[in-house]
Short mmCIF file of C-alpha atoms and ligand atoms in Angstrom, two decimals:
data_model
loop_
_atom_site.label_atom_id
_atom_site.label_comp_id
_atom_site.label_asym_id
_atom_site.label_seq_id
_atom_site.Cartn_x
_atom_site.Cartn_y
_atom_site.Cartn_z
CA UNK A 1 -2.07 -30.81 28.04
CA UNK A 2 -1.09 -31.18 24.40
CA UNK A 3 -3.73 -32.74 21.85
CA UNK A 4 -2.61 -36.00 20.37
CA UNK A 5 -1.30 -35.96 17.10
CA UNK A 6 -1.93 -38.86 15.21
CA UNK A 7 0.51 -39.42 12.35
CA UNK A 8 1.73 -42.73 10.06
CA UNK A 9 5.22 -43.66 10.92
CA UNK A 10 6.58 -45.63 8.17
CA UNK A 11 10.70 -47.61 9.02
CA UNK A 12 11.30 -48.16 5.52
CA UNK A 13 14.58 -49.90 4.24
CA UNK A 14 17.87 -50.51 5.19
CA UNK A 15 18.76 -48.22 7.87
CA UNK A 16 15.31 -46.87 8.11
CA UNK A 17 14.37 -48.68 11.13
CA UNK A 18 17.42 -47.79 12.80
CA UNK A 19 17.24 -44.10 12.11
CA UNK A 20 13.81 -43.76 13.01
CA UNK A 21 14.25 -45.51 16.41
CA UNK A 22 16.65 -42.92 17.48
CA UNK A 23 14.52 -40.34 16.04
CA UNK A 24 11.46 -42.17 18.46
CA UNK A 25 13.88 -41.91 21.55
CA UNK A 26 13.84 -38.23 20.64
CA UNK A 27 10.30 -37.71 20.08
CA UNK A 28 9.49 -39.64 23.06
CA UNK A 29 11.93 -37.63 25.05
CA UNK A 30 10.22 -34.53 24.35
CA UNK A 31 7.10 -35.41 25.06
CA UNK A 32 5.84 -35.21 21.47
CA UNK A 33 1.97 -35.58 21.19
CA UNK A 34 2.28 -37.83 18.02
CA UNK A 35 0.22 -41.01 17.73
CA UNK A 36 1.59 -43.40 15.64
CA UNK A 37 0.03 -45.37 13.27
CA UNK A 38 2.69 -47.53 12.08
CA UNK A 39 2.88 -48.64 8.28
CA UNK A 40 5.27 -50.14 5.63
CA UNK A 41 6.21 -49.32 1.92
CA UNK A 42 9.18 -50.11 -0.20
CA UNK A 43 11.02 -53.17 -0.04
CA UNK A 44 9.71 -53.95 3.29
CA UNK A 45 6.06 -53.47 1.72
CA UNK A 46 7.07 -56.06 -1.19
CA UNK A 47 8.29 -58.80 1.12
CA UNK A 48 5.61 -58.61 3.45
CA UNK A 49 2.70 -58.13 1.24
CA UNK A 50 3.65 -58.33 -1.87
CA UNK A 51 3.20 -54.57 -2.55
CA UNK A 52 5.64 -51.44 -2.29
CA UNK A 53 2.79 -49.19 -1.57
CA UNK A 54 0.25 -51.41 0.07
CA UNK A 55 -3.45 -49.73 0.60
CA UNK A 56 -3.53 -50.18 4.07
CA UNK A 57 -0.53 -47.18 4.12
CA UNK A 58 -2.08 -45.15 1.68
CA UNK A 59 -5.55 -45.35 3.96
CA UNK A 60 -3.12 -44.09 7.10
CA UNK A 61 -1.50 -41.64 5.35
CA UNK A 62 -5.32 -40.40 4.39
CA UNK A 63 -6.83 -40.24 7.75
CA UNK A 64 -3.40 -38.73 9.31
CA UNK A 65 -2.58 -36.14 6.59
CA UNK A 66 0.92 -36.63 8.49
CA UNK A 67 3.85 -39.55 8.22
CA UNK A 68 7.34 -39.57 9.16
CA UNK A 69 8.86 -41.99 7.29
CA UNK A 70 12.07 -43.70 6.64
CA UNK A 71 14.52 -44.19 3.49
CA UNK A 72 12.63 -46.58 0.89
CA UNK A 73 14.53 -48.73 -1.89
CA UNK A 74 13.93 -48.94 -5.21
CA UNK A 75 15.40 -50.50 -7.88
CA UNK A 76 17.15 -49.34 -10.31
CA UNK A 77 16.46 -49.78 -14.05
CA UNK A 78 13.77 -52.68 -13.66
CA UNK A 79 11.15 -53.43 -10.76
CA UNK A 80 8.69 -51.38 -9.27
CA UNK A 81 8.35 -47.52 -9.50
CA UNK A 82 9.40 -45.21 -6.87
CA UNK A 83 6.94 -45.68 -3.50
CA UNK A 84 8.40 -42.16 -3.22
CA UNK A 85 7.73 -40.77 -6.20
CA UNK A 86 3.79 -42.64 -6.07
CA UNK A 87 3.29 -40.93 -2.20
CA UNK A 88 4.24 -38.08 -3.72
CA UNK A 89 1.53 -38.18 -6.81
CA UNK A 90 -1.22 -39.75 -4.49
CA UNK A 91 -0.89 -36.86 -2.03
CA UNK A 92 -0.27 -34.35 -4.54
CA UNK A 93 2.76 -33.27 -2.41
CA UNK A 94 3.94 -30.84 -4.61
CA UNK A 95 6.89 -28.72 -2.87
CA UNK A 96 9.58 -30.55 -1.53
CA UNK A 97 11.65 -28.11 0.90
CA UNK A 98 15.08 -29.18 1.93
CA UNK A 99 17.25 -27.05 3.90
CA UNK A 100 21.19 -27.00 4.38
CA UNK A 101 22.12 -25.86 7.35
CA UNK A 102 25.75 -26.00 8.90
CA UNK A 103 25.58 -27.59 12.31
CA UNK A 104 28.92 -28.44 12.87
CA UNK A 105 31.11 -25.60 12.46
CA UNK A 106 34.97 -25.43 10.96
CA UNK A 107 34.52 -27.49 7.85
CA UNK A 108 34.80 -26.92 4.31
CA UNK A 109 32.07 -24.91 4.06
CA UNK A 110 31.01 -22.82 6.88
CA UNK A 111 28.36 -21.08 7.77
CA UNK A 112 25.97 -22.26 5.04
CA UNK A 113 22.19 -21.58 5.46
CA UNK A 114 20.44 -22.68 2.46
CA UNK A 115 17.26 -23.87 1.03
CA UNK A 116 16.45 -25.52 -1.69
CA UNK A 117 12.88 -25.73 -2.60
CA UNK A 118 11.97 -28.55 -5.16
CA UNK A 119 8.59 -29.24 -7.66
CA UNK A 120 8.20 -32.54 -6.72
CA UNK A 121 5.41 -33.52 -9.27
CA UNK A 122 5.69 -32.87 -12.80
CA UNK A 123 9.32 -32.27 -14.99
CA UNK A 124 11.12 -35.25 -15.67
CA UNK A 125 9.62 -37.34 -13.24
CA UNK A 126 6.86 -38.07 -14.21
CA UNK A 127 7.67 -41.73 -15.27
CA UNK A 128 6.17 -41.10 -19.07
CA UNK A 129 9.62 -43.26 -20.44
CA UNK A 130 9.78 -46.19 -22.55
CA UNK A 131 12.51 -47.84 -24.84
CA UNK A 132 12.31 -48.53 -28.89
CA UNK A 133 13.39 -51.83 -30.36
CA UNK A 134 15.15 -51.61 -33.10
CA UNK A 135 16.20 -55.18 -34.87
CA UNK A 136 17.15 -57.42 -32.30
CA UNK A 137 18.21 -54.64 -29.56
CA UNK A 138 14.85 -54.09 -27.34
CA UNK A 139 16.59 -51.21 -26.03
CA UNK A 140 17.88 -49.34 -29.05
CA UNK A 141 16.25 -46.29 -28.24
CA UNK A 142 15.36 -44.55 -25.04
CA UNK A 143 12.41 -41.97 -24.89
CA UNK A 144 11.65 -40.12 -22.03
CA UNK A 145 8.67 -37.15 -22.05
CA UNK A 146 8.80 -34.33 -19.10
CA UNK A 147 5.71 -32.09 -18.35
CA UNK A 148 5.83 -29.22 -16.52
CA UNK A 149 2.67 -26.90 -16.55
CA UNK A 150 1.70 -23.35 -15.90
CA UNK A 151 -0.33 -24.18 -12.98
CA UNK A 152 1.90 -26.37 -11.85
CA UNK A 153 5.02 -24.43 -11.78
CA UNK A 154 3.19 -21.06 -10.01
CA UNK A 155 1.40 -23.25 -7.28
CA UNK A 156 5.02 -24.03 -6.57
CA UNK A 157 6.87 -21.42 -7.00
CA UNK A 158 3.98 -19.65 -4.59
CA UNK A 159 4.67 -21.77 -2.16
CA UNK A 160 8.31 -20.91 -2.48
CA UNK A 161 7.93 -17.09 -2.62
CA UNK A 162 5.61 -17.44 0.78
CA UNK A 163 8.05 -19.31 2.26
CA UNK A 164 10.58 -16.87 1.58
CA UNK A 165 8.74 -14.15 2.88
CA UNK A 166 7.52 -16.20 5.99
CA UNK A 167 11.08 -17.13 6.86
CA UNK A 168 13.18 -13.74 6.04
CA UNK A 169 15.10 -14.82 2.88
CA UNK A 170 16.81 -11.91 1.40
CA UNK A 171 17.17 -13.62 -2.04
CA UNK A 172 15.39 -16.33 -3.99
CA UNK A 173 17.27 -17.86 -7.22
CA UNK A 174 15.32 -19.93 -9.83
CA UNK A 175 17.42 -22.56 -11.31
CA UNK A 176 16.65 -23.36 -14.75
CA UNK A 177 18.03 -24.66 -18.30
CA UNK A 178 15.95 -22.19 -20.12
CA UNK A 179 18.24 -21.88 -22.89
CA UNK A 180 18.33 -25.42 -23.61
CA UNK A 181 14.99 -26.68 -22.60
CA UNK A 182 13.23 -23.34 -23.72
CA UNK A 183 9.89 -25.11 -23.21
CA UNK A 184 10.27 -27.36 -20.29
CA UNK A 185 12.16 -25.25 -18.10
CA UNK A 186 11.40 -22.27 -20.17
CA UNK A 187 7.15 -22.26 -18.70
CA UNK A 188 9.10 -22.51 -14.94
CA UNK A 189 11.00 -19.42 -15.29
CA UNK A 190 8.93 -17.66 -16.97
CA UNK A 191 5.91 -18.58 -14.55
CA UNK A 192 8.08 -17.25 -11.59
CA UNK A 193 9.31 -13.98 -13.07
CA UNK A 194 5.58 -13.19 -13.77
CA UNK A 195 4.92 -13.98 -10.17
CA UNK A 196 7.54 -11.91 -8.36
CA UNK A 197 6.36 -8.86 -10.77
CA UNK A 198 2.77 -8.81 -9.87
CA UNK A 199 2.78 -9.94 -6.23
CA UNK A 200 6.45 -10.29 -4.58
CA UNK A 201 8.38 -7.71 -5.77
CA UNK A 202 10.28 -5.89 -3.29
CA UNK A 203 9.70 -7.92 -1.03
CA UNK A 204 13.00 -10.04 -1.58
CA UNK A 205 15.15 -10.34 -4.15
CA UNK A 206 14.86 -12.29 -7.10
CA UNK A 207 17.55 -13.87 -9.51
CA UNK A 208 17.57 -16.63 -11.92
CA UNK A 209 20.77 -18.92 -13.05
CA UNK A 210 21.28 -21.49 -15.10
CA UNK A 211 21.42 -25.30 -13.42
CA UNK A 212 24.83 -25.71 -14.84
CA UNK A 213 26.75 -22.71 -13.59
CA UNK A 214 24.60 -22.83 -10.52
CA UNK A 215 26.34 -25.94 -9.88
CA UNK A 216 29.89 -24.66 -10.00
CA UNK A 217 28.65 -21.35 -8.30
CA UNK A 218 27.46 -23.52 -5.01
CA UNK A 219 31.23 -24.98 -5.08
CA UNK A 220 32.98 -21.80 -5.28
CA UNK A 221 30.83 -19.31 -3.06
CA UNK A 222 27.68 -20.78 -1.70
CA UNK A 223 26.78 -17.93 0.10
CA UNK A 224 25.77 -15.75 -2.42
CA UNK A 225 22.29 -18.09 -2.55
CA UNK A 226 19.80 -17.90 0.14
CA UNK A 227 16.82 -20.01 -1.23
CA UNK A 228 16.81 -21.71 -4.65
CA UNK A 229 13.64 -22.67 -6.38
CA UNK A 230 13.96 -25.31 -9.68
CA UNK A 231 12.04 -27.87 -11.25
CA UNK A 232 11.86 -32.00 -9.96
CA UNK A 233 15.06 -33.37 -11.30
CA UNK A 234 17.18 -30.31 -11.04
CA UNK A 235 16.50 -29.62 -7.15
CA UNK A 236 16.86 -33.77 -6.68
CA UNK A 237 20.27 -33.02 -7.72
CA UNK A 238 21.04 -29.56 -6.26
CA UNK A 239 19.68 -31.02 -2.78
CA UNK A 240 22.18 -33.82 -2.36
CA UNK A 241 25.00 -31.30 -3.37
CA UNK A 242 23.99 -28.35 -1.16
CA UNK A 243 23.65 -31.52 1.66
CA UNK A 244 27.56 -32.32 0.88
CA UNK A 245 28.14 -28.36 1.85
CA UNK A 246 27.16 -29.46 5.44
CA UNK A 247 28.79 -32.01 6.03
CA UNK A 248 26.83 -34.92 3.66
CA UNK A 249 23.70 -36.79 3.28
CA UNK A 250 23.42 -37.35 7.33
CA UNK A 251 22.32 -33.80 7.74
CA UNK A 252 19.71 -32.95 4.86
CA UNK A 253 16.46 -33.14 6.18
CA UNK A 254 13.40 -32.88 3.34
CA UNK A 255 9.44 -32.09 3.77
CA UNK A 256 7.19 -33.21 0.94
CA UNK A 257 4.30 -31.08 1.58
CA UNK A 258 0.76 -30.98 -0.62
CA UNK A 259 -2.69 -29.52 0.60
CA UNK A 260 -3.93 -32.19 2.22
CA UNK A 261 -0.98 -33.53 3.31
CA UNK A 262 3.05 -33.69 4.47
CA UNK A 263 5.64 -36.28 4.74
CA UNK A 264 8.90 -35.39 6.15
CA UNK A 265 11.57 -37.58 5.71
CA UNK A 266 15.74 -37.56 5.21
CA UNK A 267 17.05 -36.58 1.79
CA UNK A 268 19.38 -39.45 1.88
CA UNK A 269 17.99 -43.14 0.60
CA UNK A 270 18.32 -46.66 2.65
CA UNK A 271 22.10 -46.75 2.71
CA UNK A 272 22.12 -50.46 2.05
CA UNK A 273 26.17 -50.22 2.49
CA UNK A 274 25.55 -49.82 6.06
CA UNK A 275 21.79 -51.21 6.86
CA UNK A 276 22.04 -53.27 10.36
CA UNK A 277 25.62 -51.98 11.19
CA UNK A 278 24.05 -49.22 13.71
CA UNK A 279 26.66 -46.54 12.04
CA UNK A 280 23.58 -44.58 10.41
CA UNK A 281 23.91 -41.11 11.65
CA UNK A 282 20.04 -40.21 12.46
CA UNK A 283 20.39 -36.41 12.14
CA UNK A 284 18.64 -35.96 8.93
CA UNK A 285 15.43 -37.94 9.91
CA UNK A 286 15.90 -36.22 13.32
CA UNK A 287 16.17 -32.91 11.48
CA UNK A 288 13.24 -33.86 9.71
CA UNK A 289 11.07 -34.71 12.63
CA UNK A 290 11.78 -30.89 13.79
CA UNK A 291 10.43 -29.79 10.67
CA UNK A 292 7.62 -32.25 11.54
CA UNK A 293 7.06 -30.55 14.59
CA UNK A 294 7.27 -26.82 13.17
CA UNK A 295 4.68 -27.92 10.79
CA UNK A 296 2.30 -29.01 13.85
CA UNK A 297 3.51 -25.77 15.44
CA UNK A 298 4.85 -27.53 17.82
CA UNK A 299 7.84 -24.57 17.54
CA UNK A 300 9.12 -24.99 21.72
CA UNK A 301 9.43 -29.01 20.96
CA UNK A 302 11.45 -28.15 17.59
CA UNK A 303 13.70 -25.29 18.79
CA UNK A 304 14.37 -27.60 21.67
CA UNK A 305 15.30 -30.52 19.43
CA UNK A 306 17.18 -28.62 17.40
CA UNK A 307 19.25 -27.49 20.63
CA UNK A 308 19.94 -30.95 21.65
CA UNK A 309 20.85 -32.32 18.45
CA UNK A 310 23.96 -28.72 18.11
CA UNK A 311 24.67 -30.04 21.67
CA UNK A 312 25.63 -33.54 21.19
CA UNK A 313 27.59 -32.97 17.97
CA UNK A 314 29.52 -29.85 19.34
CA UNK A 315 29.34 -30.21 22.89
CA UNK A 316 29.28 -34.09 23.84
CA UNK A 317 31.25 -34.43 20.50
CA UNK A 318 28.84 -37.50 20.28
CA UNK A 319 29.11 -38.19 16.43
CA UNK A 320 28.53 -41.10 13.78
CA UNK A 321 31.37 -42.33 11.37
CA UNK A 322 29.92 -40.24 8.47
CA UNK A 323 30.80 -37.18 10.26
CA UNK A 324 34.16 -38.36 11.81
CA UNK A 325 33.22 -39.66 15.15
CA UNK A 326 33.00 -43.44 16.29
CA UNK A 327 29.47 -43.18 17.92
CA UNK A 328 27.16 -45.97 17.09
CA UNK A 329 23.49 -44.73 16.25
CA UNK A 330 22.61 -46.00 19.47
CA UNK A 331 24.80 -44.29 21.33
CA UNK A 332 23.83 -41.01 19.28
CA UNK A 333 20.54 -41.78 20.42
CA UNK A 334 21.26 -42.05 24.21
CA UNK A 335 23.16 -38.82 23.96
CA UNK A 336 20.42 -36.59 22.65
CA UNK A 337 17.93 -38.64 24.98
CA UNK A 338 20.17 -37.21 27.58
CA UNK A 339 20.44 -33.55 26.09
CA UNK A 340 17.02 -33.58 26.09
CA UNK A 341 16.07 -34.75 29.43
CA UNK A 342 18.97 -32.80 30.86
CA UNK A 343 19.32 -29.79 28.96
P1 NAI B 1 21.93 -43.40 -0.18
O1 NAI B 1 21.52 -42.03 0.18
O2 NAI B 1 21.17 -44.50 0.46
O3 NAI B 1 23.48 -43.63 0.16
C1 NAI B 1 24.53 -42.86 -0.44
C2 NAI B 1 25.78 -42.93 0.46
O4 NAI B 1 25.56 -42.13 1.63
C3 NAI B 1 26.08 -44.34 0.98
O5 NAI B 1 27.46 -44.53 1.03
C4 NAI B 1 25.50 -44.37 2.38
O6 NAI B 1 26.12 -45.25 3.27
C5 NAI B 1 25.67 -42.90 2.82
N1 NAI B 1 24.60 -42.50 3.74
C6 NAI B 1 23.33 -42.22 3.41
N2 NAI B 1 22.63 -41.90 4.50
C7 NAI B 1 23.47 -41.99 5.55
C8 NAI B 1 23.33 -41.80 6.96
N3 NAI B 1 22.16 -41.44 7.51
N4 NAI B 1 24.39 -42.01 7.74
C9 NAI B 1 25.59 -42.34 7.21
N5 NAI B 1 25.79 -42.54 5.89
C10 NAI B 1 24.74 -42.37 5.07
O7 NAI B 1 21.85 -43.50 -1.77
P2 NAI B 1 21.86 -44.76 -2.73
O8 NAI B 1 22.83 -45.79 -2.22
O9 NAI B 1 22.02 -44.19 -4.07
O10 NAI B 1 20.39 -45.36 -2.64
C11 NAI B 1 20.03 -46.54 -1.88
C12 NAI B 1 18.53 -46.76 -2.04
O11 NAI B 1 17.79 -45.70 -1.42
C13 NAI B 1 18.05 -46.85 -3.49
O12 NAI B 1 17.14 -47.93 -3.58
C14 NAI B 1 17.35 -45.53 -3.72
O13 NAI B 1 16.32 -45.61 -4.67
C15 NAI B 1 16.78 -45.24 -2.32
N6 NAI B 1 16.53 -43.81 -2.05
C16 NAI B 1 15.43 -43.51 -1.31
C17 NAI B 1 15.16 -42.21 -0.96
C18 NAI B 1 13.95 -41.93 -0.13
O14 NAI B 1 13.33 -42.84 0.39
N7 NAI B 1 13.58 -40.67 0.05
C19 NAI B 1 16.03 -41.10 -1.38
C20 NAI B 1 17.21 -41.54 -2.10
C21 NAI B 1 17.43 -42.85 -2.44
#
């Protein structure tokens, strides 16, 4: 018999509790040996107990070194900072690795297999912003600082060239604005092209690109990348576009993973345009939850998920609005449930 597996299962927002009932159903299906500790964060943390990342989750997140979560709002502009972003910094989850794979053959793009793998720490991100009042106008001036560090960028960029290596990617591209930003994004490339010389060379190969011209590259001929490697705010952005090369934000999956811990989650946010309609397609957090399950080594229980879910989008045809179909989540749900149990 499997070992239990306890792990933090946080709903989230919007359609976070619908997706990650479906993605349940799966879990469940297959027998997976998670425990879960269930927590909140987000809005759901702020209504409940007056705090978008109460203790109480943090503590769970601590003992598990493992969470699933769903989708978590956050303001814009005003309000409270990113529960996201905060997980992220209290776990020291610095790689964020989001892959873009083509499930559904025939559209735009075909036959994309991608990764993007993101610092999720330092750059931009780091919330060190504040506005300047000048005469009456308290926000004359915006100031915003970015840090990225030598350490920072190679423990990174480490984990990306291992990864490579560990999966069979032919080529890695860093994505940078070095010519710009000769400092901020400057320290990244140069921290990576110092790596690949003195440990990783030859064993894939290495490129580097420009964020901008990466971006129209990825529209014209995607498959000339195999993994891309960039700093925080660059692979935020490059994730959600390589995720609209597979069909859109329903199918982008994302790890955060640290040291001491890993939180796998969907790229795409609450969706409040939807929440409580039970359209949400649940393949991303489903897709996530396989990457959960690699990460346990759980690699039967993934492959087969990731079977089940090709199935019921190309076999059954079972699919949400997002993707063209007129399933509900539900009924996605009860699909898989069945691919699973059925084969
Ligand atoms: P979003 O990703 O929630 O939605 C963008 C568009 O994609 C919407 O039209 C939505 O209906 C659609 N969409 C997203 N996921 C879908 C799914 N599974 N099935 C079908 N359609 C889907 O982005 P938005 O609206 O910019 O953000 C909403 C909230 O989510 C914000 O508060 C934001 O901060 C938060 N957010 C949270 C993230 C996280 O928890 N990791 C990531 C991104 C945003």
């Amino acid at each position: 018999m499997t070992t239990e597996i306890p792990a933090t299962l946080i709903p989230g927002d919007g359609i976070g509790p619908e997706i990650v009932d479906a993605t349940l159903a799966a879990l469940d299906a297959l027998k997976a040996p998670f425990v879960w500790d269930r927590q909140i964060a987000g809005l759901e943390g702020v209504k409940t107990v007056g705090d978008p990342l109460p203790q109480a989750t943090l503590d769970s997140i601590r003992r598990t070194r493992l969470a699933l979560k769903g989708p978590l709002e956050t303001p814009s502009s005003g309000g409270y900072r990113s529960s996201n972003v905060r997980l992220r910094e209290e776990f020291k989850l610095y790689a964020n690795l989001r892959p873009a794979l083509t499930i559904i053959p025939g559209g735009r793009f075909d036959k994309i297999d991608l990764v993007v793998v993101r610092e999720n720490l330092e750059g931009l991100y780091i919330g060190h912003e504040h506005f300047v009042q000048i005469d009456d106008d308290p926000h004359a001036v915006a100031m915003a600082t970015g840090i990225n560090t030598r350490a920072g960028s190679r423990r990174l960029l480490e984990f990306a060239f291992e990864h490579a290596v560990a999966t069979g990617r032919k080529k890695v591209t860093i994505v940078h604005k070095a010519n710009i930003m000769k400092a901020l994004t400057g320290i990244f490339l140069e921290t990576g092209l110092d790596l690949y010389e003195r440990k990783y060379k030859g064993r894939f190969q290495l490129d580097t690109v420009i964020i901008d011209a990466c971006a129209m590259k990825l529209v014209l001929n995607p498959w000339q990348f195999d993994m891309l490697v960039t700093t925080n705010l660059f692979g935020d952005i490059l994730s959600d576009l390589v995720a609209g090369l597979v069909g859109g934000l329903g199918m982008a999956p994302g790890a955060n993973i640290g040291a001491n811990a890993a939180i796998f989650e969907a790229v795409h946010g609450s969706a409040p345009d939807i929440a409580g309609q039970n359209k949400a397609n649940p393949t991303a957090l489903l897709l996530a939850a396989a990457m959960m399950l690699d990460h346990v080594k759980l690699i039967d229980l993934a492959t087969r998920l990731r079977r089940a879910i090709d199935a019921t989008l190309n076999i059954d045809k079972v699919r949400t609005g997002d993707l063209g179909g007129s399933a509900t989540t539900q009924a996605f749900a009860k699909a898989l449930v069945s691919r699973i149990t059925n084969g």
